[in-house]
Short mmCIF file of C-alpha atoms in Angstrom, two decimals:
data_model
loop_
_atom_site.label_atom_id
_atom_site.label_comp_id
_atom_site.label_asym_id
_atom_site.label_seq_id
_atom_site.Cartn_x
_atom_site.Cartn_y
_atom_site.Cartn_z
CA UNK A 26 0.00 0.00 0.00
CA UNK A 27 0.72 3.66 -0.60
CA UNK A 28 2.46 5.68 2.42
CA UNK A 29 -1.27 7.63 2.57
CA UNK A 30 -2.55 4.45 1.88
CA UNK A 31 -5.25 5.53 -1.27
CA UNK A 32 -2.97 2.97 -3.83
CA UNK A 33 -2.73 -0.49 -3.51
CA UNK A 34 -0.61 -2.65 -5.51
CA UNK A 35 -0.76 -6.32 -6.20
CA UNK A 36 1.06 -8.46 -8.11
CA UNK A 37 2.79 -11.77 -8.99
CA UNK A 38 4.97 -13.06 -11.08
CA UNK A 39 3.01 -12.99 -14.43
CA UNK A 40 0.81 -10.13 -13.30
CA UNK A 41 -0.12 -6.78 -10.89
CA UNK A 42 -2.86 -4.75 -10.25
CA UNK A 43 -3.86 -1.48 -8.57
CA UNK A 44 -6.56 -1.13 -6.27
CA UNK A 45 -7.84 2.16 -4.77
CA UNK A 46 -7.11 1.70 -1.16
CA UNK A 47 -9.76 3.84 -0.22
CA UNK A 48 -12.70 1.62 -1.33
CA UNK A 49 -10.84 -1.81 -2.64
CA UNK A 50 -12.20 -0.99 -6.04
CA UNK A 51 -9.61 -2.11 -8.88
CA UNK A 52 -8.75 0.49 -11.27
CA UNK A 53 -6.35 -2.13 -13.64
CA UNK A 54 -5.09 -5.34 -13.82
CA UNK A 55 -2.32 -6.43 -16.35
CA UNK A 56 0.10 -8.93 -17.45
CA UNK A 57 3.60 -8.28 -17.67
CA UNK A 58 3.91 -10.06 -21.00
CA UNK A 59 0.79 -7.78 -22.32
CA UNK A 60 2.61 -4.02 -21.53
CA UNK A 61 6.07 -5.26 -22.68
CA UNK A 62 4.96 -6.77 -26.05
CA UNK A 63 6.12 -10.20 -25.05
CA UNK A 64 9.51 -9.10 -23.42
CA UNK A 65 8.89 -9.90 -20.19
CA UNK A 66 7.50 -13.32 -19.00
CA UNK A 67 7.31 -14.95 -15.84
CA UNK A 68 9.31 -11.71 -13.21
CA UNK A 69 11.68 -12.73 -10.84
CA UNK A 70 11.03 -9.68 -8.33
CA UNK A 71 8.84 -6.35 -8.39
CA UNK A 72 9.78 -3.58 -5.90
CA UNK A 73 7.62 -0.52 -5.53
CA UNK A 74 8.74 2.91 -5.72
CA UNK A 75 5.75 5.27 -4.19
CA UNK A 76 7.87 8.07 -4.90
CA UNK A 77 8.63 7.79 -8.02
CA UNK A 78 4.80 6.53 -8.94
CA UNK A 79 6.68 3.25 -10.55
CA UNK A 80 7.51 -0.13 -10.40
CA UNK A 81 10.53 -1.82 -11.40
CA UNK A 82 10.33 -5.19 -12.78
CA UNK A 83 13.56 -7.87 -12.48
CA UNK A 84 13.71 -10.78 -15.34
CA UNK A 85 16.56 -13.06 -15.82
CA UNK A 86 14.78 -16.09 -17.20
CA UNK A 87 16.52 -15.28 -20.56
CA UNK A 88 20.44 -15.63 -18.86
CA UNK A 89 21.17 -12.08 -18.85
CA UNK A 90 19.56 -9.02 -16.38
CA UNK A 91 16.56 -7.57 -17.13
CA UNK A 92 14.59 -4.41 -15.49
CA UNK A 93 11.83 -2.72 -16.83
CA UNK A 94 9.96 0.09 -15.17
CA UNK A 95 6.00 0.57 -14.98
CA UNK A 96 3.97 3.52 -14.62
CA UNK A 97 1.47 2.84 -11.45
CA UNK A 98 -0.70 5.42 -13.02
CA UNK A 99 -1.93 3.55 -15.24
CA UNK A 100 -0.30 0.53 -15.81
CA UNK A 101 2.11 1.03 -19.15
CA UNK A 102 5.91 -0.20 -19.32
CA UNK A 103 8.03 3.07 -19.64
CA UNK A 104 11.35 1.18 -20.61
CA UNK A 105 13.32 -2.10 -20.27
CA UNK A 106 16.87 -2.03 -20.41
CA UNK A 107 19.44 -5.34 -20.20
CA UNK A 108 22.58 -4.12 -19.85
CA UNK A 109 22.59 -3.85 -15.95
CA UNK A 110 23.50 -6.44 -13.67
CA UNK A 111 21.73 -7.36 -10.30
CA UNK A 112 21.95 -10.10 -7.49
CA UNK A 113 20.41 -13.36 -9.25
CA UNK A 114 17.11 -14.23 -7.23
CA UNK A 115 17.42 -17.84 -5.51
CA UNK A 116 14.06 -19.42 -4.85
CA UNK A 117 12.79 -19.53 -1.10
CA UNK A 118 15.59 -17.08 -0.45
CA UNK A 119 13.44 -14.11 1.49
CA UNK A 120 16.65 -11.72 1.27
CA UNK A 121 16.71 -11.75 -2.11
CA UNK A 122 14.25 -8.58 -2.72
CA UNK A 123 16.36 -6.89 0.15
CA UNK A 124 19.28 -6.73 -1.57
CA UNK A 125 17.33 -5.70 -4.99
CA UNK A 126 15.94 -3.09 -2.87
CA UNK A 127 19.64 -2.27 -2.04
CA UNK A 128 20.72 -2.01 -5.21
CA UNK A 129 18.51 0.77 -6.41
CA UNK A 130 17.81 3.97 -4.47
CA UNK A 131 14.58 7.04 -6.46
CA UNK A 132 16.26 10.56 -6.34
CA UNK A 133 13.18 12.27 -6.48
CA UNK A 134 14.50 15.91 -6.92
CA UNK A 135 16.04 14.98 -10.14
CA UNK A 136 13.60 12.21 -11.26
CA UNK A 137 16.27 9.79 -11.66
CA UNK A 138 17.24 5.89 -10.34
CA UNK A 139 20.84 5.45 -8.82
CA UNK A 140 21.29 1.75 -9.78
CA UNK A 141 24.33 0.51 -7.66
CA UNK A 142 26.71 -1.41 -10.19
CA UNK A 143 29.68 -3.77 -9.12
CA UNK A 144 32.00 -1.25 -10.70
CA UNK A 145 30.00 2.06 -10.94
CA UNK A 146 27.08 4.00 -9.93
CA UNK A 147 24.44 4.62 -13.04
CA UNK A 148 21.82 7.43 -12.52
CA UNK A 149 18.82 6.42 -15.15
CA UNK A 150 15.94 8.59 -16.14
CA UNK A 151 13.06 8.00 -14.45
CA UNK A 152 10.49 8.54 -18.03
CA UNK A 153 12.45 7.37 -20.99
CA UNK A 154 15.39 4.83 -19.18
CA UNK A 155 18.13 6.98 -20.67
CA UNK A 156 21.60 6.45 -18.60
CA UNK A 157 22.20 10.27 -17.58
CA UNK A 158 25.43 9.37 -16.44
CA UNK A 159 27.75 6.70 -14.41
CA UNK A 160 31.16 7.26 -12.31
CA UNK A 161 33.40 4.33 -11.31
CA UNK A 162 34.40 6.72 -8.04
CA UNK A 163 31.07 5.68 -6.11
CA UNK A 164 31.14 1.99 -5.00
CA UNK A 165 28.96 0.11 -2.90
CA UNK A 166 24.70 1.09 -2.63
CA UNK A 167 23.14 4.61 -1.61
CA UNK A 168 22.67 4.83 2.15
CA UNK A 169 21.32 8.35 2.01
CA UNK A 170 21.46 11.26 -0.11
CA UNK A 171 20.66 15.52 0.21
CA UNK A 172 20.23 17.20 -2.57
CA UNK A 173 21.43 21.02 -3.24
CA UNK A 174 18.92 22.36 -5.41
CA UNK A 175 21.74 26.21 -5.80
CA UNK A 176 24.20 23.64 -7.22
CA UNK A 177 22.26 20.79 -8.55
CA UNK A 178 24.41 18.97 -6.71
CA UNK A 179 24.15 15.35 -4.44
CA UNK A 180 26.23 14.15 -1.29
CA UNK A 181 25.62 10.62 -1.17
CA UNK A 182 27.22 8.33 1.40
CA UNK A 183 27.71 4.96 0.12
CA UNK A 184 27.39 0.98 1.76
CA UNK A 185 28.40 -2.16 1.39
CA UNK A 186 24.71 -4.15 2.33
CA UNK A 187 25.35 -7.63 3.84
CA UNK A 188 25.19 -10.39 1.74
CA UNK A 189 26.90 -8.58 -1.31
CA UNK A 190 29.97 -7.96 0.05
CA UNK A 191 31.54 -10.20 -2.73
CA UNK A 192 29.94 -8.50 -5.06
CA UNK A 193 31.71 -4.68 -4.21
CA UNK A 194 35.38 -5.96 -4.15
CA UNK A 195 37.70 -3.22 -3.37
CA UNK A 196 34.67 -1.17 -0.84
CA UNK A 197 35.77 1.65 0.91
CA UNK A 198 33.56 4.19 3.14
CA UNK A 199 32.47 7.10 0.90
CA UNK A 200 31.09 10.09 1.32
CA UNK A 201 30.74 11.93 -1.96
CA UNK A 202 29.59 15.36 -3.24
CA UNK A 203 29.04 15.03 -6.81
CA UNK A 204 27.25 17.11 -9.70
CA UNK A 205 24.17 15.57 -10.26
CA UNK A 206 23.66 16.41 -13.82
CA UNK A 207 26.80 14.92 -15.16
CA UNK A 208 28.12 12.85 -12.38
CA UNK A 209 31.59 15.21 -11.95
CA UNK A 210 33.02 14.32 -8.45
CA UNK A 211 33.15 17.64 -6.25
CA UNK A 212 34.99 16.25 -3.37
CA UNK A 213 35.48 12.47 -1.91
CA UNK A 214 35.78 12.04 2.25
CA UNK A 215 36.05 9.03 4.09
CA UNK A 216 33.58 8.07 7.08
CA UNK A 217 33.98 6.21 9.85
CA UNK A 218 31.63 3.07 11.15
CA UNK A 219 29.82 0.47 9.18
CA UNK A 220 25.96 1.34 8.13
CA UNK A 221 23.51 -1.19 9.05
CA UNK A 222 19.74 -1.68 8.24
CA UNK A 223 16.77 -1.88 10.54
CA UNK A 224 15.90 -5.14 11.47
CA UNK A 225 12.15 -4.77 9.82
CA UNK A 226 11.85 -2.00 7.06
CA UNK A 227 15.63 -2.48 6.17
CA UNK A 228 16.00 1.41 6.30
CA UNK A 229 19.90 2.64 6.73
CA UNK A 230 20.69 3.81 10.11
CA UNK A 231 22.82 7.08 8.95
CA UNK A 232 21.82 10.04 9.07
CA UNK A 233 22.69 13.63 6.99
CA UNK A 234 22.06 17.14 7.24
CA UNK A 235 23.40 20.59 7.03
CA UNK A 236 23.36 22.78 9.31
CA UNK A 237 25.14 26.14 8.46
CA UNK A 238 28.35 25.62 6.24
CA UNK A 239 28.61 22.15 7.58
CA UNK A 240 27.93 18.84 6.87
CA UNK A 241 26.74 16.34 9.85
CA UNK A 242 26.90 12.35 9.40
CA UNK A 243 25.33 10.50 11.70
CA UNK A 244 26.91 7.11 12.67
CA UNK A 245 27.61 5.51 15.97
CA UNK A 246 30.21 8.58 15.75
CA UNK A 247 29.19 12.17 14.90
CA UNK A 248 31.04 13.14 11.98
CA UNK A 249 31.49 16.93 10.96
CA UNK A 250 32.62 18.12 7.99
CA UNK A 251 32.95 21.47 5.67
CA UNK A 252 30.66 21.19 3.17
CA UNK A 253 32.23 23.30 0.72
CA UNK A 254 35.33 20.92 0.53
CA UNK A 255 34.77 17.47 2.38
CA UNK A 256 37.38 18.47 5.01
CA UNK A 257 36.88 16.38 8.21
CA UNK A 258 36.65 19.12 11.32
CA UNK A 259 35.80 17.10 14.60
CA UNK A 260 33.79 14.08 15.29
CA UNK A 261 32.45 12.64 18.76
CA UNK A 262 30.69 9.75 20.15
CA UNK A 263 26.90 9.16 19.65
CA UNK A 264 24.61 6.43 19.04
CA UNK A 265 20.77 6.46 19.35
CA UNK A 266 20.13 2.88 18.38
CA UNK A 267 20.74 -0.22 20.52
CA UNK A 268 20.20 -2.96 16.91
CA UNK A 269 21.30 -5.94 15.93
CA UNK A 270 21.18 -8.25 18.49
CA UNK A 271 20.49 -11.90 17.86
CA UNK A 272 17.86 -13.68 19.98
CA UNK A 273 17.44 -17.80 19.40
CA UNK A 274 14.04 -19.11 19.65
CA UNK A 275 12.04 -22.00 18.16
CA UNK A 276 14.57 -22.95 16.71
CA UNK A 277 15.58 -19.90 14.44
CA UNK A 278 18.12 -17.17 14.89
CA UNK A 279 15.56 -14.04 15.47
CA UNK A 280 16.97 -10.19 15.00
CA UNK A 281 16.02 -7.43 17.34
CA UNK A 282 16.92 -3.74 17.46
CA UNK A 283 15.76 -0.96 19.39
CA UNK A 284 16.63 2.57 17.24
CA UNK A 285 15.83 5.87 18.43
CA UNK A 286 16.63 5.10 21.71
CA UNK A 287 18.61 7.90 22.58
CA UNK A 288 18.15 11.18 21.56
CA UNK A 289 19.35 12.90 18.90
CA UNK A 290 22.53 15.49 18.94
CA UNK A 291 20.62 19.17 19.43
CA UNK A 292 22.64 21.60 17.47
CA UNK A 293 22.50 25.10 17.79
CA UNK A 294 24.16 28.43 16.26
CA UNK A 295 27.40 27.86 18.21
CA UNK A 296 26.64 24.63 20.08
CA UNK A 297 26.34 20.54 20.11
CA UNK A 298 24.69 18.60 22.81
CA UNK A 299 25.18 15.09 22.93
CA UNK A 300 23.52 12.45 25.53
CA UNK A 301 26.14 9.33 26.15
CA UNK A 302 25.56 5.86 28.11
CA UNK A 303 27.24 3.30 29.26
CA UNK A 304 26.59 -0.34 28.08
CA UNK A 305 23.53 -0.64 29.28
CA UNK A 306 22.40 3.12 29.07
CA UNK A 307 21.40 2.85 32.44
CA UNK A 308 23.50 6.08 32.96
CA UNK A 309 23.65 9.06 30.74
CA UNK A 310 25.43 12.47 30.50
CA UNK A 311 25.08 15.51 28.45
CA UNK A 312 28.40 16.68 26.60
CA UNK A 313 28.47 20.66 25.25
CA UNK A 314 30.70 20.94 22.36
CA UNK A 315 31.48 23.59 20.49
CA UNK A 316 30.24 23.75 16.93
CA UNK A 317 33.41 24.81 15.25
CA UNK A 318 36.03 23.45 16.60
CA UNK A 319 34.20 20.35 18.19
CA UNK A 320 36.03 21.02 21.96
CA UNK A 321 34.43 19.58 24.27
CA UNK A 322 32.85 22.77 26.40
CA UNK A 323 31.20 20.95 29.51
CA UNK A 324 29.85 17.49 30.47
CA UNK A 325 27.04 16.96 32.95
CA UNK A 326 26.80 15.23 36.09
CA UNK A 327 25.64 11.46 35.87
CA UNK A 328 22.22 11.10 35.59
CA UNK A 329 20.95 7.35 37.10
CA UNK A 330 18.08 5.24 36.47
CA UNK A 331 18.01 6.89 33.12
CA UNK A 332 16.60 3.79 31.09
#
């Protein structure tokens, strides 16, 4: 279903429809092999993109790649393309999607897909399929992007999502300003920490945002940078998220994670404020830093029972 929950997609491997969510009424119902003109057949995977008002479509019943992508409005194929490669769908393998999902990240300022390559990062248009542009520099999948609409410009910080580590040889931690029309590189910086997904909607847990003339990255660490030139300035200790633990029950190897569990960094005009714990977080403290040069100004008194 939609996010405002009026659309509602269905679909299977031969087939999808859209319902209005509103009143279960269907407004379409189509098969794949009827809005590609035979191309497509019997779909490995379909992944929804409600921002983009599209679906993409992943074939590789022919040995080679194939993703098309479908207008929701009303059901018509906008383009198939071949030459891209993805992770090859195993049956009964429920990650599989995930890491499709992974691969393929809706810029929606520029109306454009970032497909995540093994040796590049292709930004396609979002109406006609046409490659806008690729750059070997980016490796590994989109964790999150902000767009500068003054410069037309992206910074993108890049991961490596489990199970397709073999398939980024050579990863490094990226974070990237880059032109967004053409794909020039403005500036490269290296990140600290490893990003990992929520345990249930698989979202990344990194954060960015700008705040002045500086960049802030979000990680287990606080990262600060100049966002004019990628220069590192001061970083500090912070996590809100207590994920990833393992639990074993009936049998299976269950994943838990708690996120948002700490508040976030407050930053001001001159000022961060950052709540620590210990390992259990049953004791916190405030740290004051200050915003430019990232000393560290003040830190509270314990503060017990704080769980």
């Amino acid at each position: 279903a939609s996010p405002s929950g009026d659309w509602v997609v269905g679909s299977t491997r031969t087939g999808f429809c859209l319902m209005d969510g509103k009143t279960g009424k269907l407004v379409y119902s189509k098969k794949f092999k009827d809005v590609s003109d035979g191309e497509l057949g019997n779909t490995n995977y379909q992944i929804i993109m409600w921002d983009a008002n599209a679906m993409l479509v992943f074939d590789n019943k022919l040995g080679k790649d194939r993703i098309a992508a479908i207008d929701l409005k009303d059901g018509k194929m906008l383009w198939i393309k071949d030459q891209y490669s993805f992770p090859k769908p195993k049956e009964n393998a429920s990650g599989n999607q995930a890491q499709l999902e992974d691969m393929v990240v809706y810029i929606k300022e520029t109306k454009t897909f970032a497909f995540a390559q093994k040796d590049a990062l292709v930004m396609i248009d979002l109406l006609s399929g046409k490659e806008i542009w690729e750059t070997s520099r980016f490796r590994g999948a989109v964790g999150q992007y902000i767009y500068l609409p003054q410069t037309r410009e992206l910074v993108m910080v890049n991961y490596q999502p489990m199970g397709l580590m073999a398939l980024f040889s050579g990863f490094k931690n990226q974070l990237m300003r880059i032109n967004a029309e053409n794909g020039d590189v403005v500036w490269e910086a290296t990140y600290r920490g490893v990003v990992e997904k929520t345990v249930l909607t698989r979202d990344p847990l990194v954060s960015l945002s700008i705040h002045g003339d500086k960049l802030f990255l979000q990680l287990g660490v606080l990262q600060v940078y100049d966002l004019a030139t990628g220069q590192s300035i001061w970083g500090a200790h912070y996590s809100a998220d207590m994920g990833g633990a393992s639990r074993s029950g009936t049998g299976k190897n269950l994943r838990a994670g708690i996120y948002g569990a700490i508040a976030e960094p407050l930053i001001t005009e001159d000022a961060v404020y950052i709540v620590l714990g210990d390992n259990k977080m049953k004791v916190k403290y405030v740290q004051k830093f200050d915003l430019e040069t990232g000393k560290e100004l003040w830190m509270s008194e314990k503060i017990k029972d704080a769980n």
